[in-house]
């Protein structure tokens, strides 16, 4: 799979996440990262803002939280927020990051800005759309 194809599909999946979040009436940040088959170092990552990157009232940097969820999912090769995983520096242990390996491609998607269950639903939606695009 070419890097250009992976990046293009990733951007489309993040657009789908944005649509899903808006349909759910939530806003925040969608993030996604992929690692191509056989690759060990070069992650491809993108982000899409859904109306706002920050919640100043609550004191949340949604960009930082979304990337932290993605990073935790990548490190653990499981959805973020797993109570059996003790967060390491840079991780917050928040639910809302989804991980899966699909045909040798490692996928991590996250959303930050709403309730944990809503964040995870949007992340899993993006992961599912990415798998659809990869199968085309």
PDB file of C-alpha atoms in Angstrom:
ATOM      1  CA  UNK A   1       0.000   0.000   0.000  1.00  0.00           C
ATOM      2  CA  UNK A   2       1.477   3.366  -0.915  1.00  0.00           C
ATOM      3  CA  UNK A   3       1.926   6.120   1.640  1.00  0.00           C
ATOM      4  CA  UNK A   4      -0.157   8.442  -0.553  1.00  0.00           C
ATOM      5  CA  UNK A   5      -3.053   5.955  -0.592  1.00  0.00           C
ATOM      6  CA  UNK A   6      -2.905   5.448   3.170  1.00  0.00           C
ATOM      7  CA  UNK A   7      -2.866   9.207   3.810  1.00  0.00           C
ATOM      8  CA  UNK A   8      -5.758   9.773   1.391  1.00  0.00           C
ATOM      9  CA  UNK A   9      -7.862   7.041   3.015  1.00  0.00           C
ATOM     10  CA  UNK A  10      -6.974   8.344   6.484  1.00  0.00           C
ATOM     11  CA  UNK A  11      -8.152  11.840   5.577  1.00  0.00           C
ATOM     12  CA  UNK A  12     -11.438  10.432   4.217  1.00  0.00           C
ATOM     13  CA  UNK A  13     -11.986   8.388   7.404  1.00  0.00           C
ATOM     14  CA  UNK A  14     -11.377  11.490   9.549  1.00  0.00           C
ATOM     15  CA  UNK A  15     -13.972  13.328   7.461  1.00  0.00           C
ATOM     16  CA  UNK A  16     -16.403  10.506   8.208  1.00  0.00           C
ATOM     17  CA  UNK A  17     -15.610  10.858  11.898  1.00  0.00           C
ATOM     18  CA  UNK A  18     -16.366  14.575  11.706  1.00  0.00           C
ATOM     19  CA  UNK A  19     -19.736  13.870  10.075  1.00  0.00           C
ATOM     20  CA  UNK A  20     -20.535  11.240  12.739  1.00  0.00           C
ATOM     21  CA  UNK A  21     -19.617  13.610  15.578  1.00  0.00           C
ATOM     22  CA  UNK A  22     -21.726  16.430  14.140  1.00  0.00           C
ATOM     23  CA  UNK A  23     -24.660  14.034  13.663  1.00  0.00           C
ATOM     24  CA  UNK A  24     -24.282  13.066  17.343  1.00  0.00           C
ATOM     25  CA  UNK A  25     -24.222  16.741  18.324  1.00  0.00           C
ATOM     26  CA  UNK A  26     -20.687  16.640  19.706  1.00  0.00           C
ATOM     27  CA  UNK A  27     -17.546  18.575  18.863  1.00  0.00           C
ATOM     28  CA  UNK A  28     -13.847  18.202  19.483  1.00  0.00           C
ATOM     29  CA  UNK A  29     -10.890  16.589  17.720  1.00  0.00           C
ATOM     30  CA  UNK A  30     -10.633  13.465  15.558  1.00  0.00           C
ATOM     31  CA  UNK A  31      -7.169  11.930  15.202  1.00  0.00           C
ATOM     32  CA  UNK A  32      -5.909   8.932  13.300  1.00  0.00           C
ATOM     33  CA  UNK A  33      -2.617   7.159  12.672  1.00  0.00           C
ATOM     34  CA  UNK A  34      -1.634   4.214  10.489  1.00  0.00           C
ATOM     35  CA  UNK A  35       1.489   2.093  10.151  1.00  0.00           C
ATOM     36  CA  UNK A  36       1.903   0.359   6.795  1.00  0.00           C
ATOM     37  CA  UNK A  37       2.576  -3.369   6.428  1.00  0.00           C
ATOM     38  CA  UNK A  38       6.137  -4.245   7.337  1.00  0.00           C
ATOM     39  CA  UNK A  39       6.921  -0.674   8.412  1.00  0.00           C
ATOM     40  CA  UNK A  40       8.364  -0.216  11.874  1.00  0.00           C
ATOM     41  CA  UNK A  41       9.054   3.498  12.199  1.00  0.00           C
ATOM     42  CA  UNK A  42       7.055   5.774   9.909  1.00  0.00           C
ATOM     43  CA  UNK A  43       3.549   6.389  11.220  1.00  0.00           C
ATOM     44  CA  UNK A  44       1.209   8.452   9.077  1.00  0.00           C
ATOM     45  CA  UNK A  45      -0.943  10.697  11.265  1.00  0.00           C
ATOM     46  CA  UNK A  46      -3.664  13.258  10.594  1.00  0.00           C
ATOM     47  CA  UNK A  47      -6.173  15.234  12.636  1.00  0.00           C
ATOM     48  CA  UNK A  48      -9.475  16.977  11.935  1.00  0.00           C
ATOM     49  CA  UNK A  49     -11.069  19.641  14.119  1.00  0.00           C
ATOM     50  CA  UNK A  50     -14.812  19.302  14.702  1.00  0.00           C
ATOM     51  CA  UNK A  51     -15.798  22.905  15.472  1.00  0.00           C
ATOM     52  CA  UNK A  52     -13.266  23.450  18.297  1.00  0.00           C
ATOM     53  CA  UNK A  53      -9.842  22.162  19.341  1.00  0.00           C
ATOM     54  CA  UNK A  54     -10.182  23.304  22.970  1.00  0.00           C
ATOM     55  CA  UNK A  55     -12.698  23.412  25.811  1.00  0.00           C
ATOM     56  CA  UNK A  56     -11.390  26.364  27.783  1.00  0.00           C
ATOM     57  CA  UNK A  57     -14.315  26.292  30.234  1.00  0.00           C
ATOM     58  CA  UNK A  58     -13.441  22.766  31.363  1.00  0.00           C
ATOM     59  CA  UNK A  59      -9.705  23.310  30.871  1.00  0.00           C
ATOM     60  CA  UNK A  60      -9.214  20.661  28.168  1.00  0.00           C
ATOM     61  CA  UNK A  61      -6.777  20.723  25.265  1.00  0.00           C
ATOM     62  CA  UNK A  62      -8.692  18.342  23.011  1.00  0.00           C
ATOM     63  CA  UNK A  63      -5.792  18.078  20.549  1.00  0.00           C
ATOM     64  CA  UNK A  64      -3.449  16.797  23.248  1.00  0.00           C
ATOM     65  CA  UNK A  65      -6.035  14.397  24.629  1.00  0.00           C
ATOM     66  CA  UNK A  66      -6.927  12.961  21.203  1.00  0.00           C
ATOM     67  CA  UNK A  67      -3.283  12.320  20.328  1.00  0.00           C
ATOM     68  CA  UNK A  68      -2.698  10.817  23.781  1.00  0.00           C
ATOM     69  CA  UNK A  69      -5.556   8.364  23.176  1.00  0.00           C
ATOM     70  CA  UNK A  70      -4.082   7.459  19.772  1.00  0.00           C
ATOM     71  CA  UNK A  71      -0.639   7.002  21.288  1.00  0.00           C
ATOM     72  CA  UNK A  72      -1.913   4.796  24.098  1.00  0.00           C
ATOM     73  CA  UNK A  73      -3.831   2.618  21.631  1.00  0.00           C
ATOM     74  CA  UNK A  74      -0.697   2.274  19.500  1.00  0.00           C
ATOM     75  CA  UNK A  75       1.529   1.435  22.478  1.00  0.00           C
ATOM     76  CA  UNK A  76      -0.829  -1.154  23.937  1.00  0.00           C
ATOM     77  CA  UNK A  77      -2.269  -2.429  20.635  1.00  0.00           C
ATOM     78  CA  UNK A  78      -5.685  -2.142  22.287  1.00  0.00           C
ATOM     79  CA  UNK A  79      -8.343   0.503  22.817  1.00  0.00           C
ATOM     80  CA  UNK A  80      -7.237   3.314  25.135  1.00  0.00           C
ATOM     81  CA  UNK A  81      -8.463   3.511  28.697  1.00  0.00           C
ATOM     82  CA  UNK A  82      -7.884  -0.158  29.492  1.00  0.00           C
ATOM     83  CA  UNK A  83      -7.895  -0.362  33.316  1.00  0.00           C
ATOM     84  CA  UNK A  84      -5.210  -3.089  33.197  1.00  0.00           C
ATOM     85  CA  UNK A  85      -2.758  -0.686  31.511  1.00  0.00           C
ATOM     86  CA  UNK A  86      -0.928   1.716  33.785  1.00  0.00           C
ATOM     87  CA  UNK A  87      -0.553   4.934  31.758  1.00  0.00           C
ATOM     88  CA  UNK A  88       2.983   6.018  31.046  1.00  0.00           C
ATOM     89  CA  UNK A  89       4.171   9.619  30.728  1.00  0.00           C
ATOM     90  CA  UNK A  90       2.173  11.297  27.947  1.00  0.00           C
ATOM     91  CA  UNK A  91      -0.865   9.053  28.387  1.00  0.00           C
ATOM     92  CA  UNK A  92      -3.944   9.962  30.401  1.00  0.00           C
ATOM     93  CA  UNK A  93      -5.746   6.617  30.383  1.00  0.00           C
ATOM     94  CA  UNK A  94      -8.858   8.126  28.778  1.00  0.00           C
ATOM     95  CA  UNK A  95     -11.354   5.987  26.872  1.00  0.00           C
ATOM     96  CA  UNK A  96     -11.872   7.080  23.280  1.00  0.00           C
ATOM     97  CA  UNK A  97      -8.987   5.611  21.296  1.00  0.00           C
ATOM     98  CA  UNK A  98      -9.581   2.545  19.112  1.00  0.00           C
ATOM     99  CA  UNK A  99      -6.926   0.161  17.775  1.00  0.00           C
ATOM    100  CA  UNK A 100      -6.976  -2.664  15.279  1.00  0.00           C
ATOM    101  CA  UNK A 101      -4.620  -4.383  12.897  1.00  0.00           C
ATOM    102  CA  UNK A 102      -6.184  -4.892   9.476  1.00  0.00           C
ATOM    103  CA  UNK A 103      -4.420  -6.950   6.809  1.00  0.00           C
ATOM    104  CA  UNK A 104      -1.064  -6.134   8.391  1.00  0.00           C
ATOM    105  CA  UNK A 105      -1.773  -2.384   8.661  1.00  0.00           C
ATOM    106  CA  UNK A 106      -1.909  -1.025  12.205  1.00  0.00           C
ATOM    107  CA  UNK A 107      -4.728   1.490  12.753  1.00  0.00           C
ATOM    108  CA  UNK A 108      -5.326   3.868  15.644  1.00  0.00           C
ATOM    109  CA  UNK A 109      -8.209   6.351  15.752  1.00  0.00           C
ATOM    110  CA  UNK A 110      -9.347   8.625  18.579  1.00  0.00           C
ATOM    111  CA  UNK A 111     -11.858  11.335  19.340  1.00  0.00           C
ATOM    112  CA  UNK A 112     -11.838  13.811  22.204  1.00  0.00           C
ATOM    113  CA  UNK A 113     -14.514  16.277  23.219  1.00  0.00           C
ATOM    114  CA  UNK A 114     -17.533  14.392  24.523  1.00  0.00           C
ATOM    115  CA  UNK A 115     -18.378  11.595  26.962  1.00  0.00           C
ATOM    116  CA  UNK A 116     -15.959   8.649  26.834  1.00  0.00           C
ATOM    117  CA  UNK A 117     -18.550   6.350  25.258  1.00  0.00           C
ATOM    118  CA  UNK A 118     -19.325   8.924  22.561  1.00  0.00           C
ATOM    119  CA  UNK A 119     -15.638   9.512  21.892  1.00  0.00           C
ATOM    120  CA  UNK A 120     -15.089   5.774  21.457  1.00  0.00           C
ATOM    121  CA  UNK A 121     -18.121   5.431  19.168  1.00  0.00           C
ATOM    122  CA  UNK A 122     -16.735   8.123  16.861  1.00  0.00           C
ATOM    123  CA  UNK A 123     -13.241   6.562  16.961  1.00  0.00           C
ATOM    124  CA  UNK A 124     -14.604   3.105  16.101  1.00  0.00           C
ATOM    125  CA  UNK A 125     -16.659   4.645  13.289  1.00  0.00           C
ATOM    126  CA  UNK A 126     -13.466   6.096  11.802  1.00  0.00           C
ATOM    127  CA  UNK A 127     -11.641   2.796  12.198  1.00  0.00           C
ATOM    128  CA  UNK A 128     -14.476   0.970  10.434  1.00  0.00           C
ATOM    129  CA  UNK A 129     -14.527   3.463   7.576  1.00  0.00           C
ATOM    130  CA  UNK A 130     -10.747   3.163   7.190  1.00  0.00           C
ATOM    131  CA  UNK A 131     -11.062  -0.605   6.861  1.00  0.00           C
ATOM    132  CA  UNK A 132     -13.748  -0.101   4.194  1.00  0.00           C
ATOM    133  CA  UNK A 133     -11.455   2.222   2.234  1.00  0.00           C
ATOM    134  CA  UNK A 134      -8.521  -0.170   2.544  1.00  0.00           C
ATOM    135  CA  UNK A 135     -10.629  -3.030   1.176  1.00  0.00           C
ATOM    136  CA  UNK A 136     -11.539  -1.120  -2.004  1.00  0.00           C
TER     137      UNK A 136
END
